[in-house]
Coordinates of C-alpha atoms in Angstrom, one line a residue:
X1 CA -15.6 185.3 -74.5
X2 CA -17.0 182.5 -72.0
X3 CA -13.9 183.3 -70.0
X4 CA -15.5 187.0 -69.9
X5 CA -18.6 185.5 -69.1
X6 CA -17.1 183.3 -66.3
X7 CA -15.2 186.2 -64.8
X8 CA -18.2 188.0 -64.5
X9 CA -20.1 185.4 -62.7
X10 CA -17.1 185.2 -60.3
X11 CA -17.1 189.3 -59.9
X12 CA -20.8 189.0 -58.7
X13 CA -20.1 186.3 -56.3
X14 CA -22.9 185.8 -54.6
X15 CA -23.8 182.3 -55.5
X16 CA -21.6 179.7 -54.3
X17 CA -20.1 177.5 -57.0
X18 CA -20.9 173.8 -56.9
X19 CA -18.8 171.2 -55.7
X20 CA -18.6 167.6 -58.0
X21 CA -19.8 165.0 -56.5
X22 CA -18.4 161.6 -55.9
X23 CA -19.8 158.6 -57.9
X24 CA -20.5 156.7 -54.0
X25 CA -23.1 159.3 -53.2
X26 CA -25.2 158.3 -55.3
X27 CA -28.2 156.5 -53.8
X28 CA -28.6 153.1 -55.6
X29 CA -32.5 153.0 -55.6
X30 CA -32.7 156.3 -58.0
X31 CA -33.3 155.6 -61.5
X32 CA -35.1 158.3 -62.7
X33 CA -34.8 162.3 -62.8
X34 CA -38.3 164.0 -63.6
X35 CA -37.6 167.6 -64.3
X36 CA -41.4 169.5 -65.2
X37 CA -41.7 173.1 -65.9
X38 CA -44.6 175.1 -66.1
X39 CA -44.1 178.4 -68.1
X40 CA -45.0 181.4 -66.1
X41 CA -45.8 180.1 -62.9
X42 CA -45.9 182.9 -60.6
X43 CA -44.4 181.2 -56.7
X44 CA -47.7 183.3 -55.3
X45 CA -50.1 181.5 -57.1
X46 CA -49.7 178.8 -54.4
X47 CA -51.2 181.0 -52.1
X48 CA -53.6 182.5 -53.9
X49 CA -55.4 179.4 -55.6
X50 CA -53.6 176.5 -54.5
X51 CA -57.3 175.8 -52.3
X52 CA -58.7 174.3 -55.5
X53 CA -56.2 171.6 -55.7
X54 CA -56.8 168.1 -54.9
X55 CA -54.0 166.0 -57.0
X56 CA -50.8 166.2 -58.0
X57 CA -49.6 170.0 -57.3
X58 CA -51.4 169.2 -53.9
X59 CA -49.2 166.4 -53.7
X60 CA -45.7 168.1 -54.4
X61 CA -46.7 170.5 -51.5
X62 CA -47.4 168.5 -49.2
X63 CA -44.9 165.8 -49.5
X64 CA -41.8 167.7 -50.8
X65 CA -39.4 170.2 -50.2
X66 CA -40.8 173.7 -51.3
X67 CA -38.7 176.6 -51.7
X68 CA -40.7 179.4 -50.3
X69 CA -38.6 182.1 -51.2
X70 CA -36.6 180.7 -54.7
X71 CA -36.3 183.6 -57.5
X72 CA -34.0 184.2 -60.6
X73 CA -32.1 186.5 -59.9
X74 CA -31.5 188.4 -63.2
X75 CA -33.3 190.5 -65.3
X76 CA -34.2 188.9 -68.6
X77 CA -37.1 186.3 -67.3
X78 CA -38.4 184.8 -70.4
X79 CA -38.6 181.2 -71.4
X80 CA -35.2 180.6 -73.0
X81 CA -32.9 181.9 -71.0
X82 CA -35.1 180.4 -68.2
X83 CA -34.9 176.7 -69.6
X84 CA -31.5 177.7 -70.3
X85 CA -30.6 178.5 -66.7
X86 CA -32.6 175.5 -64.6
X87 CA -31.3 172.7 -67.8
X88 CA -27.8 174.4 -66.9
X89 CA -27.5 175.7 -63.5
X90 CA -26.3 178.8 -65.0
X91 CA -27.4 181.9 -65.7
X92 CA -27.2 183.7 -69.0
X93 CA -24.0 185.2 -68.3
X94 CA -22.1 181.9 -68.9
X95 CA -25.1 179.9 -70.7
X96 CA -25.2 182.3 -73.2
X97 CA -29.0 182.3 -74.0
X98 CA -30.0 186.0 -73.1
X99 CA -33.6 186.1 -74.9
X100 CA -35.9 183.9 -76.7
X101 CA -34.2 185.9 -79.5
X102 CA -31.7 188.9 -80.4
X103 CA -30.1 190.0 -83.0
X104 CA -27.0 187.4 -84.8
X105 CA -24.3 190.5 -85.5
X106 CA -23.0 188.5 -88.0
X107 CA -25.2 187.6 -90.0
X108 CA -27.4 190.9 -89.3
X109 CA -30.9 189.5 -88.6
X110 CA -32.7 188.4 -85.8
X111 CA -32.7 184.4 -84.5
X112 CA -34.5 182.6 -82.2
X113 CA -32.6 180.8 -79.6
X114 CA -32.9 177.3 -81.2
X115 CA -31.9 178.3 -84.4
X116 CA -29.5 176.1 -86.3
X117 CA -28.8 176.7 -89.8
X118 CA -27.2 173.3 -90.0
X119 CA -29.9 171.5 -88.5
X120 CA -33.1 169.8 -89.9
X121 CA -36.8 169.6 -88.1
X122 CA -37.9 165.9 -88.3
X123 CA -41.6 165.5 -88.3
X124 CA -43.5 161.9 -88.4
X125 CA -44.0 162.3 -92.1
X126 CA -40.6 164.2 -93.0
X127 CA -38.7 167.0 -92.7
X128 CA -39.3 171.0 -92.5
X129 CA -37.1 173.8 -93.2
X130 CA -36.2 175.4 -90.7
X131 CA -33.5 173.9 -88.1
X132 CA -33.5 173.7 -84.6
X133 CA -30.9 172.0 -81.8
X134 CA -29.1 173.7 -78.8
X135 CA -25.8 174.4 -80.2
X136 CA -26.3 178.6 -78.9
X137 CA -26.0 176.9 -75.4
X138 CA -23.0 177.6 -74.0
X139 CA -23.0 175.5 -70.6
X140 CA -23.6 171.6 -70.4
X141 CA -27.3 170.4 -69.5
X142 CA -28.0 168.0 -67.0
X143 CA -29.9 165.9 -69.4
X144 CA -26.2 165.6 -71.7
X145 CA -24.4 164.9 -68.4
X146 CA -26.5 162.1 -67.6
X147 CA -26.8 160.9 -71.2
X148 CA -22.9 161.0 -71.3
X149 CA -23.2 158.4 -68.0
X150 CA -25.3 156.3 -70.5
X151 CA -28.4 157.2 -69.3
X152 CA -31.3 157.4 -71.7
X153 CA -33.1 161.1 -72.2
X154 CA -36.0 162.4 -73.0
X155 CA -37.3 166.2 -73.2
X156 CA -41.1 167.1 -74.2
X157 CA -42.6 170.8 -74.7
X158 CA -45.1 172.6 -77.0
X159 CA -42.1 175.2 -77.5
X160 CA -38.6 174.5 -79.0
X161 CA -36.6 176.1 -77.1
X162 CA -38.4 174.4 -73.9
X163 CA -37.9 171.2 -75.2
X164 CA -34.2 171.7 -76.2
X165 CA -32.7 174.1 -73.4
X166 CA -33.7 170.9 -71.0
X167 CA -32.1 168.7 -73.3
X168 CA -29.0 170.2 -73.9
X169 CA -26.9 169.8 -77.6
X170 CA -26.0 165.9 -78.0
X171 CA -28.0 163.0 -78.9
X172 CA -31.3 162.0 -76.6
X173 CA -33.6 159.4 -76.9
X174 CA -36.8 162.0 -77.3
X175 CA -36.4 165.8 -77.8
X176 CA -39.8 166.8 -79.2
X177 CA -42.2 169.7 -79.8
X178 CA -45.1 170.7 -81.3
X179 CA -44.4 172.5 -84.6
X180 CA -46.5 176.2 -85.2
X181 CA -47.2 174.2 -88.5
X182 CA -49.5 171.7 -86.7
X183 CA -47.4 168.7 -86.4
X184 CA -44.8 167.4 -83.4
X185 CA -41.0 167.8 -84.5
X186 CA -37.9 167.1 -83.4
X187 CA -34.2 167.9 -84.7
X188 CA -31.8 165.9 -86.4
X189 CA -29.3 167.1 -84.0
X190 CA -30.6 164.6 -81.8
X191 CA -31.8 161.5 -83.8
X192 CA -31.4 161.1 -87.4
X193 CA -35.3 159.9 -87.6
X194 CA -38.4 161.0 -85.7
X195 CA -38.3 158.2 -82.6
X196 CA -40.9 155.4 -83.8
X197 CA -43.0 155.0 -80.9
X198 CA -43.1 158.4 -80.9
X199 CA -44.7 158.6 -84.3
X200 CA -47.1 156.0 -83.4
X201 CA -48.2 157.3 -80.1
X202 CA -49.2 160.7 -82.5
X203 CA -50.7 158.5 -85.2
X204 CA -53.0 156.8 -82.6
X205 CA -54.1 160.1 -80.6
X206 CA -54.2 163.2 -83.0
X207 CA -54.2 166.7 -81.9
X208 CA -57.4 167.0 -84.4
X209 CA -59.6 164.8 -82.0
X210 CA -60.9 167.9 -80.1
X211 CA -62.4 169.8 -83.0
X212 CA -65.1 171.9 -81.5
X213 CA -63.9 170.9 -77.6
X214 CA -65.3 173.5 -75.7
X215 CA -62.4 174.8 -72.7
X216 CA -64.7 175.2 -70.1
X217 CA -64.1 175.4 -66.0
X218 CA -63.4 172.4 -63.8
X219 CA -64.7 173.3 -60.7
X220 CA -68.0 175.4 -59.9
X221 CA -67.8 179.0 -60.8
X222 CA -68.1 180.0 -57.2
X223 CA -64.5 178.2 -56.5
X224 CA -62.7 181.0 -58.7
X225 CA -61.3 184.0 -57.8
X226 CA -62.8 187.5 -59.2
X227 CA -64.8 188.1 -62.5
X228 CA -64.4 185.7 -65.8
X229 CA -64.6 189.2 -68.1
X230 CA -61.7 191.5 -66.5
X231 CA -61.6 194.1 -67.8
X232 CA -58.6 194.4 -69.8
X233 CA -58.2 191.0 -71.2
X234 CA -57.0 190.3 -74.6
X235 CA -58.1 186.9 -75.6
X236 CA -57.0 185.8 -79.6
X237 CA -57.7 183.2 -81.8
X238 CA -61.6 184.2 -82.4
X239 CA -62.3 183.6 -78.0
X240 CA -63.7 186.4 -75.9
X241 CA -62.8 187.4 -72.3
X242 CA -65.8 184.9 -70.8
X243 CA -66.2 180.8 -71.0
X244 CA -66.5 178.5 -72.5
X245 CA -63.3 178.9 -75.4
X246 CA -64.4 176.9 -78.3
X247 CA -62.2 175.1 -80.7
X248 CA -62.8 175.6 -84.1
X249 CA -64.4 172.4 -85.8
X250 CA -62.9 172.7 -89.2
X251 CA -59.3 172.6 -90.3
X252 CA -58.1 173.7 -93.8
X253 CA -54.1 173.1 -93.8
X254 CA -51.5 172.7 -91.6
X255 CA -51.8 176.5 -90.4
X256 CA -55.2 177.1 -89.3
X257 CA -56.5 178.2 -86.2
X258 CA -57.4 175.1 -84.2
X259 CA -53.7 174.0 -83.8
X260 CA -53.1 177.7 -82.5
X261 CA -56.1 177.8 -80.3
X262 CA -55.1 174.3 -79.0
X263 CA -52.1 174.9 -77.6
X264 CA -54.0 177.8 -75.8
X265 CA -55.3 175.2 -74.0
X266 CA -55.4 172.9 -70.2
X267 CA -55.8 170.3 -73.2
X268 CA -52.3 171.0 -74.8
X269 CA -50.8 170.3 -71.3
X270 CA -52.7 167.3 -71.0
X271 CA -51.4 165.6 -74.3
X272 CA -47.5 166.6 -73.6
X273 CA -48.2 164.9 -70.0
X274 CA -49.6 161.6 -71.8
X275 CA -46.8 161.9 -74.4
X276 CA -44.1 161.9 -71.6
X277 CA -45.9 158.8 -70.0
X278 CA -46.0 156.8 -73.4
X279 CA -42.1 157.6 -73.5
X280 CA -41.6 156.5 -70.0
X281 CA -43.0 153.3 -71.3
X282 CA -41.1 153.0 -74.6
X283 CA -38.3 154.0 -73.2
X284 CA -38.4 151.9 -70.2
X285 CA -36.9 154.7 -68.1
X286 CA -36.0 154.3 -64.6
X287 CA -35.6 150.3 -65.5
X288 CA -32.2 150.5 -65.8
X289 CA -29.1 150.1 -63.9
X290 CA -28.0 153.6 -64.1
X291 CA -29.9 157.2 -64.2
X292 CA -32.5 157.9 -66.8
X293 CA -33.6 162.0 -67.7
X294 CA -37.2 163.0 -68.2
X295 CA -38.1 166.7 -69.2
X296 CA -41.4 168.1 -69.0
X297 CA -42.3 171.2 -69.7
X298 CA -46.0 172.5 -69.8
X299 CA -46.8 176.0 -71.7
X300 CA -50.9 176.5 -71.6
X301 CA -49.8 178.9 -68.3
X302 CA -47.9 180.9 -69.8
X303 CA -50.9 181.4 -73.3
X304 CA -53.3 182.2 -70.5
X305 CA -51.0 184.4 -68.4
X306 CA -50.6 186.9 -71.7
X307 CA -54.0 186.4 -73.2
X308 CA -56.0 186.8 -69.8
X309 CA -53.7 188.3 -67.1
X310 CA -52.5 186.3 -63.3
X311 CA -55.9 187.1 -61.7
X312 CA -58.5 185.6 -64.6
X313 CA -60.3 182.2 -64.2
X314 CA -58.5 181.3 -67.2
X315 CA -54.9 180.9 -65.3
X316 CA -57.1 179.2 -62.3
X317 CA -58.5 176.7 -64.1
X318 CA -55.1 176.1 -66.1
X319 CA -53.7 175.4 -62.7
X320 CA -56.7 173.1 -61.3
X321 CA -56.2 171.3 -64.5
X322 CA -52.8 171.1 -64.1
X323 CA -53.2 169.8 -60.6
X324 CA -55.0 166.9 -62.2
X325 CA -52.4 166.2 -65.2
X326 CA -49.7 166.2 -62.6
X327 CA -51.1 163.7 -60.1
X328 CA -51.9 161.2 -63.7
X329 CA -48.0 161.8 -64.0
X330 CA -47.3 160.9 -60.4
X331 CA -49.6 157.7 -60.1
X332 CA -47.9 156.3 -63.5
X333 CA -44.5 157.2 -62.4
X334 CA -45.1 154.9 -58.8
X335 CA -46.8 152.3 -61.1
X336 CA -44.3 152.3 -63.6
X337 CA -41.0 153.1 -62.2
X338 CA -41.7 152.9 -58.4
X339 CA -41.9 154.9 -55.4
X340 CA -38.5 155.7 -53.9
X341 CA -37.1 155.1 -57.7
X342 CA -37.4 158.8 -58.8
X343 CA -36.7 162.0 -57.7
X344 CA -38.8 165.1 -59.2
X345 CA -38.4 168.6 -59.6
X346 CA -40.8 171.3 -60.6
X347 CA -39.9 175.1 -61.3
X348 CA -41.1 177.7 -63.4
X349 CA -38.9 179.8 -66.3
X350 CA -40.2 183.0 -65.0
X351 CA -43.7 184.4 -63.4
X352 CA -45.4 187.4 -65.0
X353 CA -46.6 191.1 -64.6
X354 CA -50.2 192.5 -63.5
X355 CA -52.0 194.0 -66.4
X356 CA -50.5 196.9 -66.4
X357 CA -53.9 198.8 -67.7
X358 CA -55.5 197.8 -65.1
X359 CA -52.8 198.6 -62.4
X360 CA -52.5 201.9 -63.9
X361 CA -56.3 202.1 -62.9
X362 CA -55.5 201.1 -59.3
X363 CA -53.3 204.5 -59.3
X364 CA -50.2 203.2 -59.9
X365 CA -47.5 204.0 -62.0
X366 CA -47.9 201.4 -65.3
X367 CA -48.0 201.1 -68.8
X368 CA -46.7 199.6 -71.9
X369 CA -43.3 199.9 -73.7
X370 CA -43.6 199.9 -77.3
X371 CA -39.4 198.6 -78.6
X372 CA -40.0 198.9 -81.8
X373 CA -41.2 202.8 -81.1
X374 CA -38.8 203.2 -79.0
X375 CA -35.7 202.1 -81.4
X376 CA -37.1 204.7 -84.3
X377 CA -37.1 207.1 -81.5
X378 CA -33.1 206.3 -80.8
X379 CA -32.4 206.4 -84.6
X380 CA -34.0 209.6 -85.1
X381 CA -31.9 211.4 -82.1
X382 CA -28.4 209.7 -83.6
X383 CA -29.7 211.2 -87.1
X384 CA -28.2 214.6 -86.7
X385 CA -24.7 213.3 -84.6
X386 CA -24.0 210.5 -87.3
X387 CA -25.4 211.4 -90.5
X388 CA -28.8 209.6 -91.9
X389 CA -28.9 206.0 -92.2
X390 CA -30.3 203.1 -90.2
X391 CA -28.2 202.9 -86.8
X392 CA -30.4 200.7 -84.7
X393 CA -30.6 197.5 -85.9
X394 CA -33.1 195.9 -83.7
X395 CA -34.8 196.4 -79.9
X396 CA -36.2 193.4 -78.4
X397 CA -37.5 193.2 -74.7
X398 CA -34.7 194.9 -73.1
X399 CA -32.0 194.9 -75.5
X400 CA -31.4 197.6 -77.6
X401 CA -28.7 196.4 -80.7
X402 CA -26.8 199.1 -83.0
X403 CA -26.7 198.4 -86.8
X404 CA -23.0 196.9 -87.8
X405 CA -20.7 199.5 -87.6
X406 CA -22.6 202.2 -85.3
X407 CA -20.6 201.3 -82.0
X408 CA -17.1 201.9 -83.7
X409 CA -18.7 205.6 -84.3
X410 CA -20.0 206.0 -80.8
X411 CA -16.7 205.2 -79.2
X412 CA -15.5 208.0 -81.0
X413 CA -18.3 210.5 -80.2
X414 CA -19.3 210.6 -77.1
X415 CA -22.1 213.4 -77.8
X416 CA -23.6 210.5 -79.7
X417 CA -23.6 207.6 -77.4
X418 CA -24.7 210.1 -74.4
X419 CA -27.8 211.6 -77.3
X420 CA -28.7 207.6 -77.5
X421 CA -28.7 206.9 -74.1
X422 CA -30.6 210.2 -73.2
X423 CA -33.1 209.3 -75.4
X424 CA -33.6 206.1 -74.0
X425 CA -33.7 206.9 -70.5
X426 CA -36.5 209.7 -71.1
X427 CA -39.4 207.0 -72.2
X428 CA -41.8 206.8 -69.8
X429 CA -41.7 203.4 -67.6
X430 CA -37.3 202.9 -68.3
X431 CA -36.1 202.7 -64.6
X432 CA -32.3 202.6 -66.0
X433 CA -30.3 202.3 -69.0
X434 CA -27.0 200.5 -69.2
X435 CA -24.2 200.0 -71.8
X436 CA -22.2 197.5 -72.7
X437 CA -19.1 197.9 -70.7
X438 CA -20.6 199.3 -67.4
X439 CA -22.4 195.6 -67.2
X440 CA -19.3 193.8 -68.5
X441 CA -16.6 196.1 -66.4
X442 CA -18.6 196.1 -63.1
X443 CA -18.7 194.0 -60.0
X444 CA -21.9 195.3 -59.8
X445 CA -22.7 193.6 -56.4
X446 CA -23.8 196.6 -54.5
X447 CA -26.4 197.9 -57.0
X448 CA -29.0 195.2 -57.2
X449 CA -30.3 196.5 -60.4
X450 CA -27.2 196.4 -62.3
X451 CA -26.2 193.3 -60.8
X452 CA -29.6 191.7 -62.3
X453 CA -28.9 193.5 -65.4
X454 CA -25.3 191.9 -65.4
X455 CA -26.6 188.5 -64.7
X456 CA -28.2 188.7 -67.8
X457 CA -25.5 189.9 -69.8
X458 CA -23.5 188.0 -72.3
X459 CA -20.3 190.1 -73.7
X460 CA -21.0 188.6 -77.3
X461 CA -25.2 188.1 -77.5
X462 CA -26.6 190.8 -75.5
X463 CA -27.3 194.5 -76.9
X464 CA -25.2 197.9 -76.9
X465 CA -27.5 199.2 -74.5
X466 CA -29.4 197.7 -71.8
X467 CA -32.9 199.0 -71.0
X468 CA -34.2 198.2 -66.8
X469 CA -38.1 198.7 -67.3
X470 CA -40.1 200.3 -64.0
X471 CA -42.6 198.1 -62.1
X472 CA -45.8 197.5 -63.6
X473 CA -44.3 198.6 -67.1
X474 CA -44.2 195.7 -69.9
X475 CA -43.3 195.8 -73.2
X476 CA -45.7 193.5 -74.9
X477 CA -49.0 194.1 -77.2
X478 CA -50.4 191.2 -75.0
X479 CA -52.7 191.6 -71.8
X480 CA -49.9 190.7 -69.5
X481 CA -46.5 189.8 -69.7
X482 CA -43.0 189.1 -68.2
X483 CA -39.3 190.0 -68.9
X484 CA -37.8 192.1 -65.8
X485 CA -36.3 192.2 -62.7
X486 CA -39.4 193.0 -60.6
X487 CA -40.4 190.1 -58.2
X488 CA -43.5 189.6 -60.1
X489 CA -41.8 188.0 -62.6
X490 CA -38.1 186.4 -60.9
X491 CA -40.3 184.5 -58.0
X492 CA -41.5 180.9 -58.9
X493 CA -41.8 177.8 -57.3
X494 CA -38.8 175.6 -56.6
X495 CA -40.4 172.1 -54.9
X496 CA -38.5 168.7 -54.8
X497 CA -40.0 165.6 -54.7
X498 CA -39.9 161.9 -54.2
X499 CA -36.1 159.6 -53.2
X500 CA -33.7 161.3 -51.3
X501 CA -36.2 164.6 -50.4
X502 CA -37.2 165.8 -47.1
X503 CA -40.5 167.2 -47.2
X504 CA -40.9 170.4 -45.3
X505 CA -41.1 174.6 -46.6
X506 CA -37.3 175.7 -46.4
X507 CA -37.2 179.7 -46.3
X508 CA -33.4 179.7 -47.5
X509 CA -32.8 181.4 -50.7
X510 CA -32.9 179.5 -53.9
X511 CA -32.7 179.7 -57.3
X512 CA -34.4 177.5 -60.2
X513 CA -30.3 177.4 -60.7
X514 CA -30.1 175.1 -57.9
X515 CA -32.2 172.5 -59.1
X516 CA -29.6 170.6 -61.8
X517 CA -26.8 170.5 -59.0
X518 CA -29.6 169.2 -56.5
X519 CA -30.3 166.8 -58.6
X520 CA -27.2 165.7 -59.8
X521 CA -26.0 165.1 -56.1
X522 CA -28.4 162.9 -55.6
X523 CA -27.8 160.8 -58.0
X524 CA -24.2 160.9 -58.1
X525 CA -23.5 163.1 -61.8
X526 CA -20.2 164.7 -61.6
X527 CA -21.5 168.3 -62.1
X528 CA -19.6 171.5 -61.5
X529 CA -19.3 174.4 -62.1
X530 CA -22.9 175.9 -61.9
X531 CA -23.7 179.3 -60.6
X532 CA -26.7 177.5 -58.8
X533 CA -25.6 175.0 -55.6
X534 CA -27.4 171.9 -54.2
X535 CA -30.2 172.0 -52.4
X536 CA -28.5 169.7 -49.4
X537 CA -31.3 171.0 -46.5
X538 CA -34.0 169.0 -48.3
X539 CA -31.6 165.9 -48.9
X540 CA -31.9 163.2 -46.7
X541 CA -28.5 162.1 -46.7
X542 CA -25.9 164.3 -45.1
X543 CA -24.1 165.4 -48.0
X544 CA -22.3 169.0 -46.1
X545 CA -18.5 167.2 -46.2
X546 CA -18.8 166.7 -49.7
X547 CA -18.9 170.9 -49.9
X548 CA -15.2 171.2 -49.3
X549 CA -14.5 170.2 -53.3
X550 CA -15.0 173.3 -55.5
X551 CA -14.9 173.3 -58.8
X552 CA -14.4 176.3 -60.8
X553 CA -16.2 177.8 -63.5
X554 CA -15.4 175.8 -66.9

């Protein structure tokens, strides 16, 4: 099936496959690769609130290589596949990681990307249940690449599959999150124990030490951009649409709703930050002879994005805090490691939508998907074609998956498969509907949304049918969210940083693809076969007759 996957990426062809580098292009003073990712960072938020920054995304801008016009280019932009595809330089096609989840056809129920029934979740204290590793990655990291070469890794996130897509499927130094259980976890598919200094860095700051923290704004309220209250906000965990957010003050057990609520927060962001400088410490990475990997990836965007919506002073003020976090990051990382020692990268895994209540308001054409409506409403019109029974196992974002056995009947009546796909294609906000084989049988190069749709299409994980939402549509419960093809959602920032980076805004397309063979070129990691290509107008070094190698699709 990866060959299916690979010929598919070929078919599409627009993206230039890397070339391997040679070990003598490394440059010698580079010991450190800092990858960050901030979860739903739209690339227009630059523009529109990038005024109120002073520190360290101020910094990045004006000192490194911006991408002004990067964006995935595929259809399923949530935070797996996106992890996925900048850890990788792939996109789902050939990673493999379509969705946070879908459904397992073989064992008929629906997993999460990380999931790893031979796998255990380490916590400082023990071990829980459930298990979690990358093994549904189907492409080599960076991070493993580099840890191969003997350099030591490290990946930190609020969210598992952050964490891990970075980090790849072999052993690391540090692969850790923080647990919905109220505790930080890692997987023994990395290290058999949870990393001592690690464990003591937790012990000596806990999570707990903001009970009854208010969040309130940085900066003045004048410095924000439009109303606190908007209108159609959908704030959780006991907060209202206005400031301050409160933390609760008590905490009964393990699952109560301060650990929720913090991870909602600027201060959730701040911790992982201080955790990734402890391990840089620890660790001593960037010390060594050879190349060192640090993964960042910061989440309290992307809880403000769907609670609050892209224009609220709650994703402002995530951003101002941000900028400060970042430019904490920066100062250690000169002190520590050294100027013109490390090389930095920052991207987003996807952007996200308008409210679309209130864009519906503006006159435009918006609403909400409902899946699970949507898949009764499939079952119900397959009813009278295939008998009774349940024939749709599962919808999820985009993907629509039959029950086992259902596309063996469809193949054989095609007054079925046409009653399915009717149905689908008559809800209100679903641009296009696609099946199986046109997205696995096509070039699809001349249609730009079935070639986005096709990007994001793996013969084995994705669904039977494929479902393109129209702008402003979502399907999510939550104020605001992301998942489409729309530019909304594919455009993020792309910005290098730091040894071997010319600064400057480059208008040349770019994907968040491009930033693991960017990276690997400069510091000389033999790593080919991406869908993404380096980045070799921001390098400093001309690097062009090293293009003539190409290495094909593994």
């Amino acid at each position: 099936m990866r060959n299916a996957a690979g010929a598919l990426s070929l078919a599409i062809g627009l993206f230039l496959v890397s070339p391997s580098p040679r070990a003598a292009d490394k440059p010698t003073s580079i010991g450190l690769v800092v990858l960050v990712v901030v979860d739903q960072m739209r690339a227009d938020y630059i523009d529109r609130y990038g005024h109120t920054w002073s520190a360290g995304l101020k910094r990045l801008l004006e000192d490194g290589a911006r991408f002004s016009e990067a964006a995935y280019p595929y259809l399923n932009t949530v935070t797996c596949p996106g992890h996925a595809t900048i850890g990788t330089g792939r996109f789902p096609a050939r990673h493999g990681i379509i969705l946070n989840e879908w459904w397992d056809r073989a064992a008929e129920r629906r997993r999460a990307c990380t999931d790893d029934p031979k796998a255990a979740t380490l916590t400082p204290s023990g071990s829980l249940k459930d298990g979690h590793s990358g093994a549904r990655l189907e492409a080599p990291t960076l991070a493993e690449t580099i840890g191969e070469q003997g350099g030591r890794v490290a990946s930190l996130a609020l969210k598992p599959r952050s964490a891990m897509m970075m980090a790849g499927k072999r052993a690391a130094a540090l692969v850790a999150w923080y647990d919905d259980s109220g505790t930080w976890a890692t997987s023994n598919a990395y290290t058999p124990t949870f990393p001592a200094f690690a464990a003591d860095y937790i012990l000596k700051h806990p999570v707990e030490a903001l009970r009854g923290a208010s969040w309130t704004r940085l900066l003045p309220t004048v410095r924000y951009k439009g109303f606190d209250d908007g209108l159609y906000e959908r704030p959780t965990n006991g907060w209202t649409a206005n400031f301050p957010h409160v933390l609760d003050s008590e905490i009964s057990g393990r699952g109560a709703r301060y650990y929720r609520q913090w991870q909602r927060t600027p201060f959730a962001d701040a911790y992982v930050a201080d955790l990734a400088i402890a391990s840089i410490d620890a660790l001593n990475l960037g010390k060594s002879a050879g190349v060192d990997f640090l993964g960042i990836s910061l989440s309290a965007l992307d809880a403000a994005g769907h609670n609050f919506g892209p224009d609220s002073h709650e994703v402002q003020d995530v951003l101002v805090r941000l900028d400060k976090t970042l430019g904490r990051l920066l100062a250690h990382l000169d002190a520590r490691v050294g100027r013109g020692r490390y090389t930095l990268a920052l991207t987003a895994d996807h952007g996200v939508a308008p409210i679309p209540d209130q864009s519906k308001k503006d006159g435009l054409d918006a609403g909400r998907l409902e899946p699970e409506k949507i898949a009764e409403r499939v079952n119900e019109a397959l009813v009278p074609l295939l008998g009774p029974g349940k024939h749709v196992a599962m919808m999820n974002y985009t993907d629509l998956f039959f029950a086992r056995g259902v596309p063996e009947k469809l193949a054989a009546n095609p007054d079925a498969i046409r009653a399915a796909i009717d149905t689908l294609a008559a809800e209100p906000g679903v641009l296009r509907v696609f099946t199986k084989a046109a997205l696995v049988s096509s070039p699809a190069d001349s249609d730009p949304v079935r070639r986005a749709a096709a990007l994001s299409h793996h013969p084995v994980n994705s669904g039977d049918l494929i479902m393109v939402p129209k702008p402003y549509w979502i399907a999510s419960t939550d104020a605001a969210t992301h998942g489409t093809m729309q530019p909304y959602d594919q455009r993020v920032p792309v910005i290098l940083y730091g040894a071997g980076v010319k600064a400057g805004v480059y208008k040349s397309p770019a994907t968040p693809a491009d930033i693991a063979p960017t990276l690997a070129r400069l510091v000389g990691v033999p790593f080919g076969g991406t869908d993404g290509r380096p980045l070799i107008q921001a390098l400093t070094r001309d690097e062009t007759a090293a293009r003539s190698t190409h290495v094909p699709p593994d």
